[in-house]
mmCIF file of C-alpha atoms in Angstrom:
data_model
loop_
_atom_site.group_PDB
_atom_site.id
_atom_site.type_symbol
_atom_site.label_atom_id
_atom_site.label_comp_id
_atom_site.label_asym_id
_atom_site.label_seq_id
_atom_site.Cartn_x
_atom_site.Cartn_y
_atom_site.Cartn_z
ATOM 1 C CA MET A 103 28.787 0.898 8.950
ATOM 2 C CA THR A 104 28.549 -2.816 8.399
ATOM 3 C CA SER A 105 29.923 -4.613 5.638
ATOM 4 C CA PRO A 106 27.771 -3.587 2.149
ATOM 5 C CA THR A 107 25.214 -5.770 0.439
ATOM 6 C CA SER A 108 24.096 -5.378 -3.098
ATOM 7 C CA THR A 109 20.857 -6.568 -4.835
ATOM 8 C CA ASP A 110 19.054 -6.115 -7.593
ATOM 9 C CA GLY A 111 20.879 -3.101 -8.276
ATOM 10 C CA VAL A 112 21.262 -1.415 -5.106
ATOM 11 C CA THR A 113 23.492 -1.588 -2.003
ATOM 12 C CA GLU A 114 22.767 -1.799 1.768
ATOM 13 C CA GLN A 115 24.361 -1.045 4.490
ATOM 14 C CA SER A 116 23.484 -1.058 8.078
ATOM 15 C CA PHE A 117 24.664 1.490 10.504
ATOM 16 C CA THR A 118 24.537 2.824 14.438
ATOM 17 C CA LEU A 119 25.129 5.988 15.558
ATOM 18 C CA GLY A 120 25.088 6.207 18.966
ATOM 19 C CA GLU A 121 22.115 4.681 19.953
ATOM 20 C CA ILE A 122 20.352 4.856 16.717
ATOM 21 C CA THR A 123 20.193 1.699 14.741
ATOM 22 C CA GLY A 124 19.303 2.516 10.317
ATOM 23 C CA VAL A 125 20.155 1.210 6.831
ATOM 24 C CA LEU A 126 21.133 3.218 4.263
ATOM 25 C CA PHE A 127 20.569 2.507 0.864
ATOM 26 C CA THR A 128 22.639 3.649 -2.156
ATOM 27 C CA PRO A 129 22.489 2.895 -6.237
ATOM 28 C CA GLU A 130 25.377 0.155 -6.386
ATOM 29 C CA GLY A 131 28.346 1.504 -7.625
ATOM 30 C CA ALA A 132 27.651 4.840 -6.928
ATOM 31 C CA THR A 133 30.025 7.526 -6.529
ATOM 32 C CA GLY A 134 29.731 11.580 -5.867
ATOM 33 C CA PRO A 135 27.282 13.314 -4.184
ATOM 34 C CA ARG A 136 23.550 12.501 -4.631
ATOM 35 C CA PRO A 137 20.052 13.232 -3.126
ATOM 36 C CA LEU A 138 19.097 12.143 0.626
ATOM 37 C CA ILE A 139 15.943 10.432 1.023
ATOM 38 C CA LEU A 140 14.699 9.733 4.987
ATOM 39 C CA MET A 141 12.390 7.156 4.823
ATOM 40 C CA GLY A 142 9.989 7.359 8.758
ATOM 41 C CA HIS A 143 8.177 3.761 9.238
ATOM 42 C CA GLY A 144 4.750 2.955 11.042
ATOM 43 C CA GLY A 145 3.592 2.700 14.572
ATOM 44 C CA GLY A 146 4.922 -0.917 15.212
ATOM 45 C CA GLN A 147 7.413 -1.422 12.714
ATOM 46 C CA HIS A 148 10.809 -0.711 11.974
ATOM 47 C CA LYS A 149 13.531 0.163 9.439
ATOM 48 C CA LYS A 150 13.457 -2.795 7.284
ATOM 49 C CA ALA A 151 9.367 -2.955 6.909
ATOM 50 C CA PRO A 152 8.251 -4.093 3.818
ATOM 51 C CA GLY A 153 7.010 -0.711 2.485
ATOM 52 C CA VAL A 154 9.975 1.280 3.572
ATOM 53 C CA LEU A 155 11.819 -1.444 2.101
ATOM 54 C CA ALA A 156 10.224 -1.330 -1.694
ATOM 55 C CA GLY A 157 10.258 2.487 -1.558
ATOM 56 C CA ALA A 158 14.221 2.831 -0.445
ATOM 57 C CA GLN A 159 14.872 0.206 -3.046
ATOM 58 C CA ARG A 160 12.831 1.780 -5.702
ATOM 59 C CA PHE A 161 14.185 5.490 -4.855
ATOM 60 C CA ALA A 162 18.143 4.453 -4.640
ATOM 61 C CA ALA A 163 17.412 1.730 -7.667
ATOM 62 C CA GLU A 164 15.446 3.802 -10.218
ATOM 63 C CA GLY A 165 16.087 7.359 -8.997
ATOM 64 C CA GLY A 166 19.594 7.536 -8.305
ATOM 65 C CA PHE A 167 18.725 8.178 -4.651
ATOM 66 C CA ALA A 168 20.754 7.829 -1.111
ATOM 67 C CA VAL A 169 18.026 7.028 1.252
ATOM 68 C CA ALA A 170 18.067 6.726 4.993
ATOM 69 C CA ALA A 171 16.039 4.722 7.138
ATOM 70 C CA VAL A 172 16.261 3.961 11.247
ATOM 71 C CA ASP A 173 14.953 2.890 13.562
ATOM 72 C CA ALA A 174 12.119 5.502 15.609
ATOM 73 C CA PRO A 175 13.022 5.553 19.446
ATOM 74 C CA ASN A 176 10.880 2.448 20.908
ATOM 75 C CA HIS A 177 11.019 0.392 17.832
ATOM 76 C CA GLY A 178 13.022 -1.972 15.843
ATOM 77 C CA ASP A 179 16.091 -2.812 17.741
ATOM 78 C CA ARG A 180 15.904 -0.135 19.652
ATOM 79 C CA PRO A 181 14.588 -0.677 23.545
ATOM 80 C CA LYS A 182 11.255 -0.274 24.734
ATOM 81 C CA SER A 183 10.182 2.546 27.420
ATOM 82 C CA GLU A 184 7.325 1.451 29.900
ATOM 83 C CA ARG A 185 5.547 4.393 29.682
ATOM 84 C CA PHE A 186 5.729 3.057 25.365
ATOM 85 C CA ILE A 187 4.529 -0.311 26.478
ATOM 86 C CA GLN A 188 1.513 1.915 28.222
ATOM 87 C CA TYR A 189 0.711 3.918 25.676
ATOM 88 C CA ALA A 190 0.826 0.891 22.895
ATOM 89 C CA GLY A 191 -1.336 -1.091 24.725
ATOM 90 C CA GLY A 192 -4.022 1.291 25.576
ATOM 91 C CA MET A 193 -3.972 2.155 21.602
ATOM 92 C CA ARG A 194 -4.343 -1.651 20.382
ATOM 93 C CA THR A 195 -7.070 -1.572 23.629
ATOM 94 C CA ARG A 196 -9.057 1.445 21.968
ATOM 95 C CA ILE A 197 -8.888 0.256 18.236
ATOM 96 C CA ALA A 198 -10.281 -3.825 19.346
ATOM 97 C CA ALA A 199 -13.173 -2.074 21.488
ATOM 98 C CA GLY A 200 -13.632 0.494 17.386
ATOM 99 C CA GLU A 201 -13.191 3.486 19.361
ATOM 100 C CA ASP A 202 -11.112 6.314 18.113
ATOM 101 C CA PRO A 203 -7.352 6.409 18.708
ATOM 102 C CA ALA A 204 -6.873 9.650 18.093
ATOM 103 C CA GLU A 205 -5.776 10.943 21.467
ATOM 104 C CA LEU A 206 -3.166 8.003 22.426
ATOM 105 C CA VAL A 207 -1.047 8.747 18.614
ATOM 106 C CA ALA A 208 -0.734 12.014 19.566
ATOM 107 C CA GLY A 209 0.188 11.482 22.841
ATOM 108 C CA MET A 210 2.756 8.641 21.702
ATOM 109 C CA HIS A 211 3.888 11.180 18.900
ATOM 110 C CA ASP A 212 3.942 13.465 21.400
ATOM 111 C CA LEU A 213 6.147 10.986 23.943
ATOM 112 C CA LEU A 214 9.215 10.749 20.638
ATOM 113 C CA ALA A 215 8.817 13.597 18.480
ATOM 114 C CA GLY A 216 11.487 15.307 20.620
ATOM 115 C CA GLN A 217 14.255 12.083 20.462
ATOM 116 C CA ALA A 218 13.125 11.388 16.636
ATOM 117 C CA VAL A 219 13.840 15.163 15.439
ATOM 118 C CA ALA A 220 17.286 15.303 16.906
ATOM 119 C CA GLU A 221 18.344 11.972 16.529
ATOM 120 C CA TRP A 222 17.094 12.601 12.486
ATOM 121 C CA GLN A 223 18.758 15.824 12.174
ATOM 122 C CA ALA A 224 22.326 13.877 13.128
ATOM 123 C CA VAL A 225 21.587 10.957 10.777
ATOM 124 C CA VAL A 226 21.544 13.831 8.224
ATOM 125 C CA THR A 227 24.222 15.100 9.253
ATOM 126 C CA ALA A 228 26.090 12.248 9.335
ATOM 127 C CA VAL A 229 25.288 10.068 6.223
ATOM 128 C CA GLN A 230 25.592 13.341 4.271
ATOM 129 C CA GLU A 231 29.749 13.224 5.080
ATOM 130 C CA LEU A 232 30.058 9.698 3.630
ATOM 131 C CA ASP A 233 31.629 10.324 -0.879
ATOM 132 C CA HIS A 234 28.851 9.076 -2.082
ATOM 133 C CA VAL A 235 25.597 11.103 -0.630
ATOM 134 C CA GLY A 236 27.359 14.131 0.026
ATOM 135 C CA ALA A 237 25.399 17.506 1.667
ATOM 136 C CA GLY A 238 22.900 17.845 -1.255
ATOM 137 C CA PRO A 239 18.910 17.993 -1.219
ATOM 138 C CA VAL A 240 17.280 16.242 1.381
ATOM 139 C CA GLY A 241 13.622 14.928 1.314
ATOM 140 C CA TYR A 242 11.541 13.241 3.783
ATOM 141 C CA TRP A 243 8.912 10.116 3.393
ATOM 142 C CA GLY A 244 6.604 9.219 6.321
ATOM 143 C CA VAL A 245 2.813 7.763 6.517
ATOM 144 C CA SER A 246 1.091 6.788 9.823
ATOM 145 C CA MET A 247 3.479 7.589 12.629
ATOM 146 C CA GLY A 248 6.420 8.200 10.233
ATOM 147 C CA CYS A 249 4.094 11.422 9.332
ATOM 148 C CA GLY A 250 3.428 12.180 12.991
ATOM 149 C CA LEU A 251 7.557 12.141 13.781
ATOM 150 C CA GLY A 252 8.321 13.780 10.096
ATOM 151 C CA MET A 253 5.867 17.093 10.744
ATOM 152 C CA PRO A 254 7.693 18.252 13.865
ATOM 153 C CA LEU A 255 11.019 17.820 11.841
ATOM 154 C CA LEU A 256 9.892 18.987 8.699
ATOM 155 C CA ALA A 257 8.873 22.724 10.775
ATOM 156 C CA ALA A 258 12.456 21.931 12.869
ATOM 157 C CA GLU A 259 15.188 21.384 10.097
ATOM 158 C CA PRO A 260 15.363 23.705 6.620
ATOM 159 C CA ARG A 261 17.302 20.734 4.721
ATOM 160 C CA ILE A 262 14.315 18.680 3.526
ATOM 161 C CA ARG A 263 12.940 20.653 1.030
ATOM 162 C CA ALA A 264 10.255 18.032 0.188
ATOM 163 C CA ALA A 265 8.286 15.516 1.667
ATOM 164 C CA VAL A 266 5.430 12.408 0.870
ATOM 165 C CA LEU A 267 3.101 12.478 3.770
ATOM 166 C CA GLY A 268 -0.094 10.612 4.679
ATOM 167 C CA LEU A 269 -2.436 8.390 6.839
ATOM 168 C CA LEU A 270 -2.950 10.822 9.929
ATOM 169 C CA GLY A 271 -5.515 13.160 11.117
ATOM 170 C CA VAL A 272 -4.851 16.819 12.246
ATOM 171 C CA HIS A 273 -5.379 15.594 16.451
ATOM 172 C CA GLY A 274 -2.329 17.426 18.169
ATOM 173 C CA LEU A 275 -0.878 18.849 14.546
ATOM 174 C CA ALA A 276 -2.851 22.075 13.356
ATOM 175 C CA GLU A 277 -0.168 24.448 15.041
ATOM 176 C CA THR A 278 3.121 22.107 13.886
ATOM 177 C CA ALA A 279 1.816 21.639 9.875
ATOM 178 C CA ALA A 280 1.014 25.466 10.018
ATOM 179 C CA GLN A 281 4.867 25.898 10.157
ATOM 180 C CA VAL A 282 5.671 23.549 7.311
ATOM 181 C CA THR A 283 6.118 25.190 4.089
ATOM 182 C CA VAL A 284 8.304 22.074 1.725
ATOM 183 C CA PRO A 285 6.016 21.054 -1.017
ATOM 184 C CA VAL A 286 4.068 18.179 0.217
ATOM 185 C CA ARG A 287 2.273 15.374 -1.693
ATOM 186 C CA PHE A 288 -0.393 13.911 1.371
ATOM 187 C CA LEU A 289 -1.622 10.216 0.433
ATOM 188 C CA VAL A 290 -5.283 9.842 2.137
ATOM 189 C CA GLN A 291 -6.920 6.185 2.423
ATOM 190 C CA TRP A 292 -10.682 7.104 2.344
ATOM 191 C CA ASP A 293 -11.765 4.067 3.658
ATOM 192 C CA ASP A 294 -9.451 4.386 6.517
ATOM 193 C CA THR A 295 -11.011 2.701 9.395
ATOM 194 C CA ARG A 296 -7.838 4.124 12.447
ATOM 195 C CA VAL A 297 -7.827 8.074 11.285
ATOM 196 C CA PRO A 298 -11.169 9.431 10.046
ATOM 197 C CA ARG A 299 -11.056 10.956 6.649
ATOM 198 C CA GLU A 300 -12.061 14.615 7.807
ATOM 199 C CA GLN A 301 -9.379 14.085 10.551
ATOM 200 C CA ALA A 302 -6.820 14.123 7.356
ATOM 201 C CA LEU A 303 -8.038 16.032 5.203
ATOM 202 C CA ALA A 304 -7.898 18.915 8.229
ATOM 203 C CA LEU A 305 -4.250 18.347 8.805
ATOM 204 C CA PHE A 306 -4.058 18.518 4.846
ATOM 205 C CA ASP A 307 -5.628 21.948 4.815
ATOM 206 C CA ALA A 308 -3.448 22.521 7.907
ATOM 207 C CA LEU A 309 -0.330 22.068 5.905
ATOM 208 C CA GLY A 310 1.302 25.930 5.574
ATOM 209 C CA SER A 311 3.184 24.809 2.352
ATOM 210 C CA THR A 312 1.562 26.867 -0.599
ATOM 211 C CA GLU A 313 2.578 23.541 -2.822
ATOM 212 C CA LYS A 314 0.354 20.650 -1.959
ATOM 213 C CA THR A 315 -1.109 17.769 -3.342
ATOM 214 C CA LEU A 316 -3.848 15.323 -2.089
ATOM 215 C CA HIS A 317 -3.713 11.874 -3.696
ATOM 216 C CA ALA A 318 -6.843 9.769 -2.150
ATOM 217 C CA ASN A 319 -7.132 6.321 -2.713
ATOM 218 C CA PRO A 320 -9.874 4.239 -1.961
ATOM 219 C CA GLY A 321 -8.826 1.346 1.151
ATOM 220 C CA ASP A 322 -7.872 0.974 4.279
ATOM 221 C CA HIS A 323 -5.070 1.933 6.572
ATOM 222 C CA GLY A 324 -1.993 0.880 5.062
ATOM 223 C CA GLY A 325 -3.664 -0.132 1.877
ATOM 224 C CA ILE A 326 -0.926 2.267 -0.061
ATOM 225 C CA PRO A 327 -1.624 1.467 -3.829
ATOM 226 C CA ALA A 328 2.031 0.516 -5.200
ATOM 227 C CA PHE A 329 1.713 3.359 -7.654
ATOM 228 C CA GLU A 330 2.405 6.071 -5.165
ATOM 229 C CA THR A 331 6.061 5.089 -4.409
ATOM 230 C CA GLY A 332 6.419 5.763 -8.602
ATOM 231 C CA ASP A 333 4.691 8.562 -8.526
ATOM 232 C CA ALA A 334 6.520 10.004 -4.462
ATOM 233 C CA LEU A 335 10.311 9.237 -7.111
ATOM 234 C CA ARG A 336 9.003 11.456 -9.550
ATOM 235 C CA PHE A 337 7.849 13.916 -7.155
ATOM 236 C CA PHE A 338 11.015 13.890 -5.478
ATOM 237 C CA ALA A 339 13.118 13.744 -8.022
ATOM 238 C CA ARG A 340 11.516 16.969 -9.649
ATOM 239 C CA HIS A 341 11.589 18.836 -6.325
ATOM 240 C CA LEU A 342 15.336 17.437 -5.473
ATOM 241 C CA ALA A 343 17.262 17.178 -8.600
#
């Protein structure tokens, strides 16, 4: 881990774990155990993308949580494989042509998911060994690709007790979603031009959770209102306390 730096009451430390590049946010001066929130970024983004950074800082400063964010395979500071580059190029071409990229999106998520799940599990184990994090309850926040990689993680990892997901359709995820049983808050952008509304609603419906809530807001993909971060903070505080 790098030397810590602090801003606005939040301490930030970059870390590497094998090939994984990540960052840990904690309240400044934190001592003793606390709940941990994992934050998964969207496609083409990285561990300190604006939405991830804003959420992590609020979760740490206002909620007292530890927050871990990592670069997904083939993203951020990590090398990109030729197969990933081909998928990404095909997606950009379809989106530019106004075509539905759902099939390629699902294929890319399948390409990354197995590695991403194992890496997140290793990160949880390593981070929880720190005295100011500890082996407390874990939450997960991830939308768009963060949702696509988060679904199989939630299905496989019993340490995660609650999740905020969304901005993704059901294509290729119905069976995995049925295995998710923790409380979920699911975000939908009602005018999303990348994810058809009916596909997003179908993914919400496929979730196996008995406690799940749909939050729909007007706007396009990526236009989640800032107040949803505050709602997510209260959601995690309720389920991870």
